[in-house]
Tab-separated table of C-alpha atoms in Angstrom:
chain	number	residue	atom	x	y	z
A	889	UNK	CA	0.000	0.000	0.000
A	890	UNK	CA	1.416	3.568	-0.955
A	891	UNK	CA	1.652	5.884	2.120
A	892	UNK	CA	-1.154	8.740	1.414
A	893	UNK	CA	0.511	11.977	0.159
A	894	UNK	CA	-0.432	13.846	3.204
A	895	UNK	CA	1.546	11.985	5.635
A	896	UNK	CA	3.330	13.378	8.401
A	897	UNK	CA	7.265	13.647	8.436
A	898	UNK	CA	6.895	12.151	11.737
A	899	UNK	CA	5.315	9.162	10.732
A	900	UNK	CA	7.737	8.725	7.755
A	901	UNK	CA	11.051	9.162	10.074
A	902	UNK	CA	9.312	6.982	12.799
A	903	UNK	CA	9.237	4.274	9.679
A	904	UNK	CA	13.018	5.260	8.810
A	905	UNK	CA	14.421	4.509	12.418
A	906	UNK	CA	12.556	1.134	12.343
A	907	UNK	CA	13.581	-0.295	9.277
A	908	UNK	CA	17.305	0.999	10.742
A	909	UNK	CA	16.688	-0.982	13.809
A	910	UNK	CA	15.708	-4.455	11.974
A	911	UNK	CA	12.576	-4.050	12.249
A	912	UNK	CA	9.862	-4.991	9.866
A	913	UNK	CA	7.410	-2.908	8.593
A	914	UNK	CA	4.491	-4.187	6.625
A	915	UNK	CA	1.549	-2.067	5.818
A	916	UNK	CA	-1.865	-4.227	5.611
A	917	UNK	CA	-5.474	-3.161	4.135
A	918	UNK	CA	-8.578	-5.434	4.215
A	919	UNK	CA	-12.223	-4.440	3.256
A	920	UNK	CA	-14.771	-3.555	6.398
A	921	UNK	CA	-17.573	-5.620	6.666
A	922	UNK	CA	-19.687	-2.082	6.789
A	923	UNK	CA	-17.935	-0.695	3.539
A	924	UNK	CA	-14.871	0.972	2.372
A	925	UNK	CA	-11.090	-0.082	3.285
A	926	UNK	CA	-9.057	-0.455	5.982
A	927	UNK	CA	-5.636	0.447	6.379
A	928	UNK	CA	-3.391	-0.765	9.051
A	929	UNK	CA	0.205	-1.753	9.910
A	930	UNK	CA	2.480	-4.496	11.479
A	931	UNK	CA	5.329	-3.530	12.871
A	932	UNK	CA	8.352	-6.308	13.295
A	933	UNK	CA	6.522	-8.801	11.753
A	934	UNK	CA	8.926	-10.350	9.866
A	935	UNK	CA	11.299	-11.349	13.017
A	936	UNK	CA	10.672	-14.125	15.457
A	937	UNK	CA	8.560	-12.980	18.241
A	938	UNK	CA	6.852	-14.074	21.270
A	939	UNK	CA	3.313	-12.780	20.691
A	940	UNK	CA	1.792	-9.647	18.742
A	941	UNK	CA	-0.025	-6.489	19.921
A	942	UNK	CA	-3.517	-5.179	18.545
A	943	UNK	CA	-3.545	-1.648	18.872
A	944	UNK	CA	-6.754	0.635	18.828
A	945	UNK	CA	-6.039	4.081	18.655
A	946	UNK	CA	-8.410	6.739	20.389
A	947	UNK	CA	-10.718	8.855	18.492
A	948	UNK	CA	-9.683	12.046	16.025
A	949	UNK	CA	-5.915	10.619	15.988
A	950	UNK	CA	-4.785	7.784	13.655
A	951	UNK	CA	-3.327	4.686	13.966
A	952	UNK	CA	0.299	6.113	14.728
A	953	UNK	CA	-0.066	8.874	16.704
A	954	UNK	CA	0.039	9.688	19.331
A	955	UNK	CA	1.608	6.052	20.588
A	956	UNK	CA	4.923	6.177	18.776
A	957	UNK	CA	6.653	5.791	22.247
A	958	UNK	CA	4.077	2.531	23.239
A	959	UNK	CA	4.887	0.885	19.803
A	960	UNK	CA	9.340	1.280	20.139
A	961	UNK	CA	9.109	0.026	23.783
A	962	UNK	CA	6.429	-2.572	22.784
A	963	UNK	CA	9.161	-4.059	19.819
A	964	UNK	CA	11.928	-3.606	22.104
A	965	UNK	CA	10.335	-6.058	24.430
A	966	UNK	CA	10.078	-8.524	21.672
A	967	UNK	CA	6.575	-8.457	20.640
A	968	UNK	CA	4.987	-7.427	17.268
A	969	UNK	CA	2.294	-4.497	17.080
A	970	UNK	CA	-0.948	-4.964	14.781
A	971	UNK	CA	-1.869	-1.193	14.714
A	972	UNK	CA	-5.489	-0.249	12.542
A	973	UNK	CA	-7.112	3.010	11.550
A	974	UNK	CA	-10.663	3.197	13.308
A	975	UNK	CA	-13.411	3.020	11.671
A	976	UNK	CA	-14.216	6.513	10.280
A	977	UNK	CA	-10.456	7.711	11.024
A	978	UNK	CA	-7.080	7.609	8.713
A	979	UNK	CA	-6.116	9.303	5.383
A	980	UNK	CA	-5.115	6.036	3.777
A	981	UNK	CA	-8.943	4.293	4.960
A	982	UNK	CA	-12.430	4.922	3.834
A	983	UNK	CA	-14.342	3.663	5.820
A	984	UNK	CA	-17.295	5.407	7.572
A	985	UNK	CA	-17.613	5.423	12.003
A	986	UNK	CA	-20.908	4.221	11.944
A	987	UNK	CA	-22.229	3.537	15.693
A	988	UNK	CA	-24.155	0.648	14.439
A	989	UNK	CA	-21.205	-1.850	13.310
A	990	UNK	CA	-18.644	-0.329	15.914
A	991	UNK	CA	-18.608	-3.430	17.897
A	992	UNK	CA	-17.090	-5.505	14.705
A	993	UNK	CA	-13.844	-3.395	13.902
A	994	UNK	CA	-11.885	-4.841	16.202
A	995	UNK	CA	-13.132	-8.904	15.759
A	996	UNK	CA	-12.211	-7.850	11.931
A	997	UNK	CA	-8.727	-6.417	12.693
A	998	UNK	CA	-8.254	-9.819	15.253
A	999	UNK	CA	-8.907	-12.126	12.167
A	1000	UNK	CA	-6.796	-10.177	10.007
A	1001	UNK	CA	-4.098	-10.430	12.982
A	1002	UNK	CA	-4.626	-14.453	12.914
A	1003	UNK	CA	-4.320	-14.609	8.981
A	1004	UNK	CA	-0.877	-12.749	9.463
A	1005	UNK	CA	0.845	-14.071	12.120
A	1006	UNK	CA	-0.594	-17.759	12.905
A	1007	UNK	CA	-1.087	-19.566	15.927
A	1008	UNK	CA	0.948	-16.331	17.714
A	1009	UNK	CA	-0.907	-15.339	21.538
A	1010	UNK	CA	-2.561	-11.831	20.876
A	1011	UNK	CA	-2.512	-9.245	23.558
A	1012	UNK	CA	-4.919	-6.337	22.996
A	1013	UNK	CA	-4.289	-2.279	24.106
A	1014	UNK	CA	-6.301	0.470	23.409
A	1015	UNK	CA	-6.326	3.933	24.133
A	1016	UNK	CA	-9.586	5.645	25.357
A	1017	UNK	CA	-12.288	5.164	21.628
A	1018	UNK	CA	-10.010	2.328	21.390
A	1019	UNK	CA	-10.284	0.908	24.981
A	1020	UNK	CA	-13.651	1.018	24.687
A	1021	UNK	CA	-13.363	-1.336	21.966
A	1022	UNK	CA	-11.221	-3.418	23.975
A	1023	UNK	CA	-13.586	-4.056	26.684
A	1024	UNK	CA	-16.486	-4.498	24.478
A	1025	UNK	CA	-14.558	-7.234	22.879
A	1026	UNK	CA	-13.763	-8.707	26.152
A	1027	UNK	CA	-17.424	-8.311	27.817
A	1028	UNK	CA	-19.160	-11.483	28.272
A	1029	UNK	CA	-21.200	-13.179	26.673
A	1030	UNK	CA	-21.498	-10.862	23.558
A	1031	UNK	CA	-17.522	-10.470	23.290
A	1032	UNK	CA	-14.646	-13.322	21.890
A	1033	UNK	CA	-12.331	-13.446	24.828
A	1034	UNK	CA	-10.620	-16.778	23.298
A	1035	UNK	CA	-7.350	-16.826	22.878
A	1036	UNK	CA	-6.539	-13.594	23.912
A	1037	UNK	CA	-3.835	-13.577	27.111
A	1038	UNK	CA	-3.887	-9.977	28.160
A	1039	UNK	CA	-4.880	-6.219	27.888
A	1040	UNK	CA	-3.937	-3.072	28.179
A	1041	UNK	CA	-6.292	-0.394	28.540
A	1042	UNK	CA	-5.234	3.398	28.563
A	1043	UNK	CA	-8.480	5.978	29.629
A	1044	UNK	CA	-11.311	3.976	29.129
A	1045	UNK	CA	-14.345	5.754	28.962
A	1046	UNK	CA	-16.822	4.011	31.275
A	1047	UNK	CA	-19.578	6.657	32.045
A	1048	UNK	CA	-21.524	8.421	28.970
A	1049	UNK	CA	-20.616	12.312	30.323
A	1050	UNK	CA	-17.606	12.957	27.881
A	1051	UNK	CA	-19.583	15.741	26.100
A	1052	UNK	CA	-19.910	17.574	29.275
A	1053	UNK	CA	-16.038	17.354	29.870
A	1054	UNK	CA	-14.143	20.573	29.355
A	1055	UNK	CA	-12.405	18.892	26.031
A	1056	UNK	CA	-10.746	21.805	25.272
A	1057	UNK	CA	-8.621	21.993	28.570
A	1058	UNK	CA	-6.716	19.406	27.142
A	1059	UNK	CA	-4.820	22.236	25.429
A	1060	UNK	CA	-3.136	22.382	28.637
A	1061	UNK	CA	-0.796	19.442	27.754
A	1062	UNK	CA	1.359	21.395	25.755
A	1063	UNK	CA	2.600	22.906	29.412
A	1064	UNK	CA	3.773	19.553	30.298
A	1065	UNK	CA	7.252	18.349	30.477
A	1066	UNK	CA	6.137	14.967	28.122
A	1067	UNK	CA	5.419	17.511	25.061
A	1068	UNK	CA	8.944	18.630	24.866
A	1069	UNK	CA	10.636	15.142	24.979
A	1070	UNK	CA	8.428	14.076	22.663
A	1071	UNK	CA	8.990	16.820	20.110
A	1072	UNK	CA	12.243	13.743	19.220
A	1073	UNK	CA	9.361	11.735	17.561
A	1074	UNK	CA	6.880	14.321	16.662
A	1075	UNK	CA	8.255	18.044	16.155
A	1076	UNK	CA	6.794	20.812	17.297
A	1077	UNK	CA	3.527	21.088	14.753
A	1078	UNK	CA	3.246	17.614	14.615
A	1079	UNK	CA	2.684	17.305	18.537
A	1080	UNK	CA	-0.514	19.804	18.319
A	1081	UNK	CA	-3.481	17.336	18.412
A	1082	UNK	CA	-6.916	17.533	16.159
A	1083	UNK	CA	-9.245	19.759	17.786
A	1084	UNK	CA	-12.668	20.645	15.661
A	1085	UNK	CA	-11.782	21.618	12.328
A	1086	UNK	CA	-7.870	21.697	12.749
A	1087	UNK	CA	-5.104	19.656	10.757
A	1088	UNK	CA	-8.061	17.191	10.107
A	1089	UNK	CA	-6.737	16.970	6.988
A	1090	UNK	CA	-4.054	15.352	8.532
A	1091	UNK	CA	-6.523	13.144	10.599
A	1092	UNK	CA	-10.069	12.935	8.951
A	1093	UNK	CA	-12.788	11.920	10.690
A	1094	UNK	CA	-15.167	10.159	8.303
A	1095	UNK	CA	-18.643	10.436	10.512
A	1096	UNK	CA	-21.885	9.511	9.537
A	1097	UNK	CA	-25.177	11.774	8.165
A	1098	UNK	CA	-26.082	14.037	11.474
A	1099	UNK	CA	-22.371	14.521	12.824
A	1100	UNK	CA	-20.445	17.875	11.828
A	1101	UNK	CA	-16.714	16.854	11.494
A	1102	UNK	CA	-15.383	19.836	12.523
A	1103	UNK	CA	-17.334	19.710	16.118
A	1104	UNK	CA	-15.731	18.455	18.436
A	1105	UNK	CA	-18.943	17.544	20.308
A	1106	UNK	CA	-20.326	15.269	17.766
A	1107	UNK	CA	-17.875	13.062	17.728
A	1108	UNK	CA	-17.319	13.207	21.230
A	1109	UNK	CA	-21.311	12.686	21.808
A	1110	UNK	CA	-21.045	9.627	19.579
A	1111	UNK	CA	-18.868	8.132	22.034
A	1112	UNK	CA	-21.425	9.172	24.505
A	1113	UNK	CA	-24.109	6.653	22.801
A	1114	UNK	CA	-21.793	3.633	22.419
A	1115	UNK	CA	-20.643	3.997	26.032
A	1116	UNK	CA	-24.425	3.792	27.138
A	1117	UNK	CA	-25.437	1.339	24.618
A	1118	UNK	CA	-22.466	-1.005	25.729
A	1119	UNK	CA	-22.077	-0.257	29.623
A	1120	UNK	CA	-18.652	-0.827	29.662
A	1121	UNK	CA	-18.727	-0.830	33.741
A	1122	UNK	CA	-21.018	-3.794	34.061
A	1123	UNK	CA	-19.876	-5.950	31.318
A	1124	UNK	CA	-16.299	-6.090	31.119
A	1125	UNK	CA	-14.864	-7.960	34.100
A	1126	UNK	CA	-11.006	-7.091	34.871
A	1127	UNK	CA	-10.321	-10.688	36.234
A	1128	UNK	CA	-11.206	-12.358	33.474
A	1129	UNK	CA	-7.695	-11.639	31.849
A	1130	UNK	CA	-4.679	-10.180	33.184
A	1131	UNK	CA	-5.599	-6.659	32.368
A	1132	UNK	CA	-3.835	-3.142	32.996
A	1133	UNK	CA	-5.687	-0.407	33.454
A	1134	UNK	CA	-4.018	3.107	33.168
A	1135	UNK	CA	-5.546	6.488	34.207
A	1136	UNK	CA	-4.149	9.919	34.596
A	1137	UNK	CA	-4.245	11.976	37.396
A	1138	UNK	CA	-4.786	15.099	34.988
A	1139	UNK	CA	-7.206	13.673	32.304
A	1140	UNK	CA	-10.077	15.808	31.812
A	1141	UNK	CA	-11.796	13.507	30.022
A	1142	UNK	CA	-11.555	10.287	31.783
A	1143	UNK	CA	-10.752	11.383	35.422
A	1144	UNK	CA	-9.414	9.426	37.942
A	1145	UNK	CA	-13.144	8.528	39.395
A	1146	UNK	CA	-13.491	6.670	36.366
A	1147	UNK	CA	-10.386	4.278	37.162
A	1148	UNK	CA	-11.555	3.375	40.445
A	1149	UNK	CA	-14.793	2.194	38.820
A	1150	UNK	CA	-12.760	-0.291	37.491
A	1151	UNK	CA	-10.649	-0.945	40.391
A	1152	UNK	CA	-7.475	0.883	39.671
A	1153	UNK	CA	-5.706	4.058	40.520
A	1154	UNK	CA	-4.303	7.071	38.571
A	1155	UNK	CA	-0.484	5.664	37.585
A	1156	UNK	CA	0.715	8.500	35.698
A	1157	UNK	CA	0.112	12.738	36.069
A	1158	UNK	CA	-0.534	12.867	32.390
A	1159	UNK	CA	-4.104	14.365	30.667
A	1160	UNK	CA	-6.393	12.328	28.213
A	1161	UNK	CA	-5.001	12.678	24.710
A	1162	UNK	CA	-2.362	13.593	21.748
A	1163	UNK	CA	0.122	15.090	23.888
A	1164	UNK	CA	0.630	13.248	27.423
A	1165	UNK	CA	0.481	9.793	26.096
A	1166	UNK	CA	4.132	10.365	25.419
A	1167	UNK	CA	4.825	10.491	29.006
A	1168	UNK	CA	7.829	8.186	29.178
A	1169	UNK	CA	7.040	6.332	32.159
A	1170	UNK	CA	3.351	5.118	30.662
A	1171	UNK	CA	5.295	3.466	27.525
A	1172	UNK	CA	7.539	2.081	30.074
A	1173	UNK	CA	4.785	0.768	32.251
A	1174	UNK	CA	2.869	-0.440	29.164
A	1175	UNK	CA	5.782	-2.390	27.600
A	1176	UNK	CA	7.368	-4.096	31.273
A	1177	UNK	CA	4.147	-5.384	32.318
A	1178	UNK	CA	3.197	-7.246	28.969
A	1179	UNK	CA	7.000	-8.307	29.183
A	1180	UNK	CA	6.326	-10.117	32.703
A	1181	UNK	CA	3.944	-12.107	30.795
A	1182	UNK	CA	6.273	-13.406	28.597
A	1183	UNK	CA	9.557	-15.145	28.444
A	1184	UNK	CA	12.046	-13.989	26.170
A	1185	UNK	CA	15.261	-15.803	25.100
A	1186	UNK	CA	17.459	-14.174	22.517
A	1187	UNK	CA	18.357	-10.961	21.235
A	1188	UNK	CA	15.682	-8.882	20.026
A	1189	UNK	CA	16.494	-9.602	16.105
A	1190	UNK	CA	15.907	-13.431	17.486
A	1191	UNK	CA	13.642	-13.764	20.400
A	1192	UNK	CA	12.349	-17.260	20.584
A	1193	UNK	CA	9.533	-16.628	23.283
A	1194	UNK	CA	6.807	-19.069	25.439
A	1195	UNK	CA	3.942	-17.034	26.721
């Protein structure tokens, strides 16, 4: 697949550096059940690993940003990372977010992982729209829990109120020490994240007919309905795999009351969105706790791995 004219230097560098390092990069599409394409990526595919990682990225970002950190500490640990555009989200996709088939994108990017990489354990991590999908996935009886050994979930929205969240204090990130170290990945334009109508040419948001891309609320409000419809809270159960749940102490969006409905505790002083996912010590956290669940022999170009 040709990388869409409009992509960011960031995302072409971040490429660079891996393909430097020995690692493979293989970009994937596959049609969507509910119409158009999907484009996604696997990332050191091609060397011996212990398991792979399906990413879901969060809504109005892509599937690269803003977890460039998360995906070099994830292949460092010797694991492979299955990342997908969102339905409704990705210059190189065209597919449509349409509440209605929500629930299958990530059962469609898990059979696409399985075609790929055979008989390897999947772990699954997503970050807030994406965790969502996670734990719908995961909730019983409706989800497909098989086979899958562990997740990671990063701001989970698990009560409907995100419209009444002040979404645009998460400006405020750009005060935090994470957005300057990450400038090494993203530089300083390509750190600002997709609010309303800004750089969504960069990241589209494809919604359906009654939803205004450029505001914010709409998207935000669709959200809303799938959290209600799915009731993340009482369906997905935290002990039925090893799971890791990560809140941050500033996140406007998902505050820390929602972690403790879901048993857990702000980890991290880090916001909701594009910029303070970069925080170095999330990544970290991310990447040693899936690496306690499996053990590596080798070097990281040959990791022969039981899990």
């Amino acid at each position: 697949m040709a990388l869409g004219l409009s992509s960011p230097r960031y995302e072409l560098t971040f490429r660079e550096r891996l393909a430097q390092d020995g690692y493979g990069v293989a970009d994937v599409t596959y049609p969507r059940s509910s119409g158009g394409q999907v484009a996604a990526v696997l990332l050191g595919g091609q060397n011996p690993t212990s398991a792979v990682v399906v990413c879901a990225h969060a809504t109005g970002n892509d599937k690269f940003f803003p977890l460039l950190a998360i995906y070099r500490d994830l292949l460092a640990s010797g694991v492979a990372v299955f990342a997908f555009d969102l339905d409704g989200h990705g210059r190189d996709s065209t597919h449509v977010l349409n509440p209605d088939a929500a629930h299958t994108m990530l059962p469609q990017a898990l059979t696409e992982v399985r075609r790929l990489m055979p008989g390897k354990p999947i772990h699954l991590m997503g970050q807030s729209f994406g965790a969502l999908l996670v734990m719908r996935q995961m909730a019983a009886p409706v989800g497909d829990p098989a086979g899958i050994r562990s997740v990671i979930l990063i701001s989970p929205p698990v009560t409907g109120d995100i419209t009444s969240r002040p979404v645009w204090f998460e400006g405020r990130s750009v005060l935090n020490k994470s957005y300057l170290r990450a400038q090494r990945d993203y530089g300083g334009f390509g750190l600002l994240p997709a609010v309303g109508p800004f750089k969504r040419g960069q990241y589209p948001l494809r919604l359906p007919p009654g939803y205004k891309n450029w505001n914010v609320m709409s998207y935000a409000g669709l959200i809303d309905q799938l959290v209600a419809r799915w009731q993340p809270e009482a369906s997905f159960d935290p002990n039925q795999v090893p799971t890791l749940l990560i809140y941050g102490s500033r996140d406007a969006l998902t505050p820390p009351e929602q972690a403790e409905l879901l048993a857990s505790r702000p980890c991290c002083q880090c916001g909701h969105g594009t910029l303070d996912v970069a925080e170095q010590r999330m990544p970290r956290q991310a990447a040693q706790w899936l690496a306690q669940r499996t053990q590596r022999i080798g070097t990281r170009q040959g990791i022969q791995a039981k899990t």
